[in-house]
CSV table of C-alpha atoms in Angstrom, one decimal:
chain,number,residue,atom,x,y,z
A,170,UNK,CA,-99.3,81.7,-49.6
A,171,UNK,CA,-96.6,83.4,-51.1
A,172,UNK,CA,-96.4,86.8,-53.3
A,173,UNK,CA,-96.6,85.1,-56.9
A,174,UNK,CA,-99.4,82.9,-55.8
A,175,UNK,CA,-101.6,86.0,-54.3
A,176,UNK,CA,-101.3,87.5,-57.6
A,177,UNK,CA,-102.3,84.0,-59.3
A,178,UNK,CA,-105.5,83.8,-56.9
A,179,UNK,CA,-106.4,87.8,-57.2
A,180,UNK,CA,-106.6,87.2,-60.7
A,181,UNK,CA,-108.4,83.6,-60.8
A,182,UNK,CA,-110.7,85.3,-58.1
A,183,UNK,CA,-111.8,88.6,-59.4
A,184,UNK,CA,-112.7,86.8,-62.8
A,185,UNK,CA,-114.6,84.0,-61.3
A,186,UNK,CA,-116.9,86.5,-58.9
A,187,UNK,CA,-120.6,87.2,-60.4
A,188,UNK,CA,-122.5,89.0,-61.4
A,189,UNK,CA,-119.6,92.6,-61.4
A,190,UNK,CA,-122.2,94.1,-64.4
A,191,UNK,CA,-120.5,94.3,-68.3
A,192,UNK,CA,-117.5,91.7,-67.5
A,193,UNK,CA,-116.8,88.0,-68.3
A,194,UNK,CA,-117.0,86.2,-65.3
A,195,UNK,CA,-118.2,82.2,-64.9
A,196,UNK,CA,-122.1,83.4,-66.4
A,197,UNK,CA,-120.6,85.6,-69.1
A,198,UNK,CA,-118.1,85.1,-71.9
A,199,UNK,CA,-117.5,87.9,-74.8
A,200,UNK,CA,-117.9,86.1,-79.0
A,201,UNK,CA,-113.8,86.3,-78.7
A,202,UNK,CA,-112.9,86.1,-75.0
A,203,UNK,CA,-114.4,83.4,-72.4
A,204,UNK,CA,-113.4,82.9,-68.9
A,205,UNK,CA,-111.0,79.9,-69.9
A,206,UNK,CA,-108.9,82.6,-71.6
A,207,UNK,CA,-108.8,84.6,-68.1
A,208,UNK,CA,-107.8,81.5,-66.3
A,209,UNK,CA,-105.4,80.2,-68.8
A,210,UNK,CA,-103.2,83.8,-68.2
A,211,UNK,CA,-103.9,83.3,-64.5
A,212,UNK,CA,-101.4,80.2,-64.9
A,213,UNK,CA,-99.4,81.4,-67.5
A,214,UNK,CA,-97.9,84.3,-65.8
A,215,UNK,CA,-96.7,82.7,-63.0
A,216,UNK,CA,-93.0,82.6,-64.1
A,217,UNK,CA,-93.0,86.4,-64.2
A,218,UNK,CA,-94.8,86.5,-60.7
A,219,UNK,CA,-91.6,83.8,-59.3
A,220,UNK,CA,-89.2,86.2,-60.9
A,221,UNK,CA,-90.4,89.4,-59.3
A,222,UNK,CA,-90.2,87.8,-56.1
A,223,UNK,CA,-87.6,85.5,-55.9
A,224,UNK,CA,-84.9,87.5,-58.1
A,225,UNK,CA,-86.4,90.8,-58.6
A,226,UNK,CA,-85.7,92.5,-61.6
A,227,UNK,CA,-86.5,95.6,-63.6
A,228,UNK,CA,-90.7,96.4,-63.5
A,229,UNK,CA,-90.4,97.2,-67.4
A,230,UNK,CA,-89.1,93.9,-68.1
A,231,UNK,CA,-91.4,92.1,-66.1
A,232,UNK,CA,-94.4,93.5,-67.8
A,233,UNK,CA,-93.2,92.8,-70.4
A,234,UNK,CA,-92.6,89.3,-69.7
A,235,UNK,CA,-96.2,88.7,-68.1
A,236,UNK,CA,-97.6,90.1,-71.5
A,237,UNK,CA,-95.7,87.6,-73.5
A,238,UNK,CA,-96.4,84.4,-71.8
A,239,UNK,CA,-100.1,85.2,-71.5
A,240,UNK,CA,-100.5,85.9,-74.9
A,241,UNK,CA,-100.4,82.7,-76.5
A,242,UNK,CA,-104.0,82.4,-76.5
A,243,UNK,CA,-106.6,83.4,-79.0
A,244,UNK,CA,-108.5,85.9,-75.9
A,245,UNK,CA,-106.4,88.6,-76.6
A,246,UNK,CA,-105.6,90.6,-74.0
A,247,UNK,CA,-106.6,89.7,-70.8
A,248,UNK,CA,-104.9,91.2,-67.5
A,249,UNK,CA,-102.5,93.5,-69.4
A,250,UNK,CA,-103.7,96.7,-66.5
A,251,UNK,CA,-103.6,93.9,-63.8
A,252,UNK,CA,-99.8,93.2,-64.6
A,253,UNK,CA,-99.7,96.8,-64.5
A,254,UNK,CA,-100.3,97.1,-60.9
A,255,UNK,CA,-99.6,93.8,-59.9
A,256,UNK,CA,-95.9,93.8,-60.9
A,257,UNK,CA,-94.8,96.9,-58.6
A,258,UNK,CA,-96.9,94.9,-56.0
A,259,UNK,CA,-95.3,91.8,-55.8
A,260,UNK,CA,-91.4,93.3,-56.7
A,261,UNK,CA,-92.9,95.1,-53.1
A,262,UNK,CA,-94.4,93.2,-51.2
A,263,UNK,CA,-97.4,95.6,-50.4
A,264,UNK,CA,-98.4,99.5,-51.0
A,265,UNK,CA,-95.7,100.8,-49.6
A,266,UNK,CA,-93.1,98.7,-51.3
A,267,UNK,CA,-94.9,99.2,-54.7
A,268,UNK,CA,-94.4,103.0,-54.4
A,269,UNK,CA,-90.7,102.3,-54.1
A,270,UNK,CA,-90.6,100.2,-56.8
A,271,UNK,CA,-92.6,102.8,-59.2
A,272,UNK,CA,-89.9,105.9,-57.8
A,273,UNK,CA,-87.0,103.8,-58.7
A,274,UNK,CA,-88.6,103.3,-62.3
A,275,UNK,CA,-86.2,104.6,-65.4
A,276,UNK,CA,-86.2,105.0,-69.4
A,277,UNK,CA,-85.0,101.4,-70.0
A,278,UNK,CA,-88.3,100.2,-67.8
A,279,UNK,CA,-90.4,102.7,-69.7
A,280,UNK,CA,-88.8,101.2,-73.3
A,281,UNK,CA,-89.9,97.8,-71.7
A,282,UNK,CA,-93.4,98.9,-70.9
A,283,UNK,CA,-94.0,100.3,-74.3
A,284,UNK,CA,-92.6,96.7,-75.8
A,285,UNK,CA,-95.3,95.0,-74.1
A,286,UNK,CA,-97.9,97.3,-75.3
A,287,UNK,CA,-97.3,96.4,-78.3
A,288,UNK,CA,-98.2,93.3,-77.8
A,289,UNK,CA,-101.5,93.8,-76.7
A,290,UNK,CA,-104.6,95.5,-78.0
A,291,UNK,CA,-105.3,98.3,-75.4
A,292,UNK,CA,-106.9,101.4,-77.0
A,293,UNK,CA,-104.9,104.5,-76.9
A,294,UNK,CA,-106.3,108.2,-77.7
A,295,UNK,CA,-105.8,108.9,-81.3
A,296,UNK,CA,-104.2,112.5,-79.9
A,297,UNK,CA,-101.4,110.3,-77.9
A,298,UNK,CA,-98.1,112.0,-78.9
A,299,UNK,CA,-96.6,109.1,-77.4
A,300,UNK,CA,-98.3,106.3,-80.2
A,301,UNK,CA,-97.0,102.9,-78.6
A,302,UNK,CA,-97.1,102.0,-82.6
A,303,UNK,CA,-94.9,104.4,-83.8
A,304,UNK,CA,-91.0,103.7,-83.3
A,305,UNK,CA,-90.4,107.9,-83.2
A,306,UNK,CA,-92.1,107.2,-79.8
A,307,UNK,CA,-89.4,105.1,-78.2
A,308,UNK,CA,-86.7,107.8,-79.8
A,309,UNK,CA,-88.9,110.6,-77.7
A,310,UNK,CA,-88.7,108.4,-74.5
A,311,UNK,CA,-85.2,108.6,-74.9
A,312,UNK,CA,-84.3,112.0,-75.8
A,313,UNK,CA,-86.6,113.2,-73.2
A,314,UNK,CA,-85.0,110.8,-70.5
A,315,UNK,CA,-88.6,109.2,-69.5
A,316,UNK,CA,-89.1,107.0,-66.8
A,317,UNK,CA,-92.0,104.4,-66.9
A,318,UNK,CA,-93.5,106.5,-63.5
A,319,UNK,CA,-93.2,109.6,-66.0
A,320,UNK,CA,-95.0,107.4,-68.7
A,321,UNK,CA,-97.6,106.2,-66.5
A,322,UNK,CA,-97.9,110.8,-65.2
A,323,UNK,CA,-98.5,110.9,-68.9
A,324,UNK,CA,-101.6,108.7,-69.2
A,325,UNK,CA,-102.4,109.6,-65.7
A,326,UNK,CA,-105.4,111.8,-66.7
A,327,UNK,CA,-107.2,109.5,-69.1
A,328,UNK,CA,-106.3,106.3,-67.5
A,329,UNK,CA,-107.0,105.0,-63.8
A,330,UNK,CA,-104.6,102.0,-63.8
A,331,UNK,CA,-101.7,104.4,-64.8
A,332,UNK,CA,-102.9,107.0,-62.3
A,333,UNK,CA,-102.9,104.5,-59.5
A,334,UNK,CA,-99.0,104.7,-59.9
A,335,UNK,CA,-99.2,108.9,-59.5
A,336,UNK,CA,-101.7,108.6,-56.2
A,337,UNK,CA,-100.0,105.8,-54.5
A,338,UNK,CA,-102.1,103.2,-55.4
A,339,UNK,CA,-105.2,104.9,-53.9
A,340,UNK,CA,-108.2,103.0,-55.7
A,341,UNK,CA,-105.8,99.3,-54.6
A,342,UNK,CA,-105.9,100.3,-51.0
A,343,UNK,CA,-109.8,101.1,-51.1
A,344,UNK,CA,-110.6,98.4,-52.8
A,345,UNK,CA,-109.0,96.2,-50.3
A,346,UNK,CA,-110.5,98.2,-47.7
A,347,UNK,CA,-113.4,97.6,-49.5
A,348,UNK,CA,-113.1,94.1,-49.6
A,349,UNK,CA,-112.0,93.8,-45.4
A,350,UNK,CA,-115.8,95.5,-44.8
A,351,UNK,CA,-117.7,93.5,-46.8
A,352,UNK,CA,-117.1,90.5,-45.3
A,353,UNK,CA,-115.6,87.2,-47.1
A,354,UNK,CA,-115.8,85.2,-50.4
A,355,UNK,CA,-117.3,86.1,-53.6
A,356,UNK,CA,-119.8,88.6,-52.5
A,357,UNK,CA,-117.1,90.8,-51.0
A,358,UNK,CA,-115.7,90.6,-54.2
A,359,UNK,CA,-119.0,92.0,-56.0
A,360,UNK,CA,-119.5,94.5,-53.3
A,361,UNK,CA,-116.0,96.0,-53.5
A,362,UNK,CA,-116.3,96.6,-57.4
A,363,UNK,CA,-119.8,97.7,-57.4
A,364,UNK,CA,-118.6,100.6,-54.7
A,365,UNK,CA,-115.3,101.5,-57.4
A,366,UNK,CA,-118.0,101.6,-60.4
A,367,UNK,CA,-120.4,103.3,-58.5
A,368,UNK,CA,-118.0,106.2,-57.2
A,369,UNK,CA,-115.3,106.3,-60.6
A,370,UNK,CA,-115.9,106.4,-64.0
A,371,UNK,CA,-114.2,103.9,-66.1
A,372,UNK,CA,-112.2,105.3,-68.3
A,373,UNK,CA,-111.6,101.8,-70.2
A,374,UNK,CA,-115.2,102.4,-71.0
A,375,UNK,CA,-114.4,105.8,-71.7
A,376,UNK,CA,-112.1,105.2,-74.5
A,377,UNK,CA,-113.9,102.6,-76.1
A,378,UNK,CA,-117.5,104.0,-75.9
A,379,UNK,CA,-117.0,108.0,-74.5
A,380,UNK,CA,-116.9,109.8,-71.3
A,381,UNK,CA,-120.8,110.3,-71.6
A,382,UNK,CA,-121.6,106.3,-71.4
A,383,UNK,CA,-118.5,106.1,-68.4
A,384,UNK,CA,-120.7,108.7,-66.0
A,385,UNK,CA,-123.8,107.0,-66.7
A,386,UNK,CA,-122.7,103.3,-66.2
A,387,UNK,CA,-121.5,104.7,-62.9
A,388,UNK,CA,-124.5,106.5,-62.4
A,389,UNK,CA,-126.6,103.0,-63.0
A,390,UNK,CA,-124.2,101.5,-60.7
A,391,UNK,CA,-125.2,103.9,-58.0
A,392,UNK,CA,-128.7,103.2,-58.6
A,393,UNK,CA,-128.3,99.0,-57.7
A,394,UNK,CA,-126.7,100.1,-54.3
A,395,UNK,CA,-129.5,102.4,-53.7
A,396,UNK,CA,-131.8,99.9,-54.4
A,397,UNK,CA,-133.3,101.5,-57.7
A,398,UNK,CA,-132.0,99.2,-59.9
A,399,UNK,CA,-131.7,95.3,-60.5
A,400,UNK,CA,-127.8,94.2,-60.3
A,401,UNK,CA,-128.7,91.4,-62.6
A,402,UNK,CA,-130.9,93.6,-64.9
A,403,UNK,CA,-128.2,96.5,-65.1
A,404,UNK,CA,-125.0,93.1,-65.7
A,405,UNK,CA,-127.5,92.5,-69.0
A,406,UNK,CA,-127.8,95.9,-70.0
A,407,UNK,CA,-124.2,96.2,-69.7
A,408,UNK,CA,-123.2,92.8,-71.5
A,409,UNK,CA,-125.8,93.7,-74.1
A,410,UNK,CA,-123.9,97.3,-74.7
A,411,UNK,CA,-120.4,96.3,-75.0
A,412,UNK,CA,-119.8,98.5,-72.0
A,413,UNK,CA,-116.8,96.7,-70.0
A,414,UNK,CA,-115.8,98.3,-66.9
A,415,UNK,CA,-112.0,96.6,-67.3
A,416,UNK,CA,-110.1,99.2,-65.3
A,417,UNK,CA,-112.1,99.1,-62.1
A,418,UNK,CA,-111.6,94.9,-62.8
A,419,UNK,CA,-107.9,95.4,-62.9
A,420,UNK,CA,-108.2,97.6,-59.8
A,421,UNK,CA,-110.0,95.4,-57.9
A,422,UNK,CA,-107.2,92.4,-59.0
A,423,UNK,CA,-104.9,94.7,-57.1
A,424,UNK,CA,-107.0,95.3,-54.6
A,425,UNK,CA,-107.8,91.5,-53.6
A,426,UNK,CA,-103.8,91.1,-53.7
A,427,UNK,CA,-103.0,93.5,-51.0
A,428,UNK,CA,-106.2,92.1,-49.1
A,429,UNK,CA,-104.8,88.6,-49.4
A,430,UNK,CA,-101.5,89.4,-47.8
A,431,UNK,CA,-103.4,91.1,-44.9
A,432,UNK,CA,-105.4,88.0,-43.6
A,433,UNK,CA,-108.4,88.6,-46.1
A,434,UNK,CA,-110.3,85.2,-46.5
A,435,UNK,CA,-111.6,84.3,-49.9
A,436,UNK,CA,-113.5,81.0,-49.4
A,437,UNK,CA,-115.5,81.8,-46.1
């Protein structure tokens, strides 16, 4: 399979594996976002996916353009982090590629990057100097000559999908690591994320319910691979919570990409 089309089955994939505790997946829908959403961007963003490996282009502008054609639909945001790491990926090829898409990066990228976050609804820190709603924002990205890696060295501390662009895509190679270990198929898939939850707090559940509730859901996750709690139980107590572990979900997207390209069998 080609690049766009590993980016099309790490999404379709990751969503579709059960039970990864707190997320929609084919047992669990949210009141204003159900799996059908998931999928629907799946297929949507394939023209970006085409043009960052067939043409190339500038990473900014193809954000951006994976944002807009996914979000037609009434689930809101959806893979707005995946595009985030998957972009660089595919422009790449792999890891390695990706880095030398994120180094080459500039302000006109980073101007793109902050268009598309305005289209979605991704929570920012109400101390952000750098509000994605306020036009002075874009006039500070150019005065102070940011590049979108810059903008992503920003966020860095408070976000892990940003941060995966300052440490070389660390989590994405363990993950697919991760992934090569545990065998094949859907349960690879569960396995992989419960090891990222279990070891990383989420900082999407971070800035939607606190740091406090990020440690513990990794703490709980912990517990099921010890054995001291039930997975299913602890995917309730999650769902029940609002507590959405979305980063370590756009991670492991990433993570199933590079795993793809490397032989990685997903229906064994």
């Amino acid at each position: 399979m080609d690049r766009a089309e590993r980016a099309q089955m790490a999404m379709m994939l990751e969503v579709c594996a059960y039970p990864k505790p707190g997320n929609v997946d084919r047992c669990h829908d949210y009141s204003d976002t159900r799996i059908e959403h998931f999928l629907a961007s799946t297929i949507l963003a394939r023209p970006a996916f085409d043009a960052a490996e067939r043409t190339g282009g500038r990473v900014g502008s193809l954000i951006r353009e994976a944002v807009t054609l996914t979000a037609g639909h009434a689930g809101g945001n959806t893979h707005f982090g995946a595009f985030i790491l998957l972009i660089p990926l595919v422009l790449g090829g792999d890891i390695d590629g990706a880095r030398r898409i994120v180094s080459g990066t500039d302000v006109e990228d980073a101007i793109d990057f902050y268009a598309a976050f305005g289209l979605t609804s991704v929570r920012m820190p109400e101390s952000d100097d750098l509000d994605v709603n306020d036009p002075a924002s874009i006039a500070a990205i150019r005065e102070r000559g940011m590049t979108l890696a810059d903008i992503m060295a920003h966020s860095a501390p408070r976000d892990m999908v940003a941060r995966e662009w300052t440490n070389g895509f660390a989590l994405t190679r363990r993950c697919a690591d991760l992934l090569h270990a545990h065998g094949h198929g859907r349960q690879a898939i569960v396995a992989a994320f419960l090891d990222l939850l279990a070891s990383e707090p989420d900082t999407f559940i971070a800035k939607k319910h606190g740091e406090a509730v990020a440690e513990k859901t990794m703490r709980c996750a912990a517990e099921v691979l010890g054995g001291g709690r039930d997975l299913c139980a602890f995917d309730a107590e999650c769902i029940a919570g609002g507590i959405n572990p979305g980063s370590i979900a756009d991670i492991t997207i990433a993570g199933i990409y590079v795993a793809l390209g490397e032989g990685w069998q997903w229906d064994c």
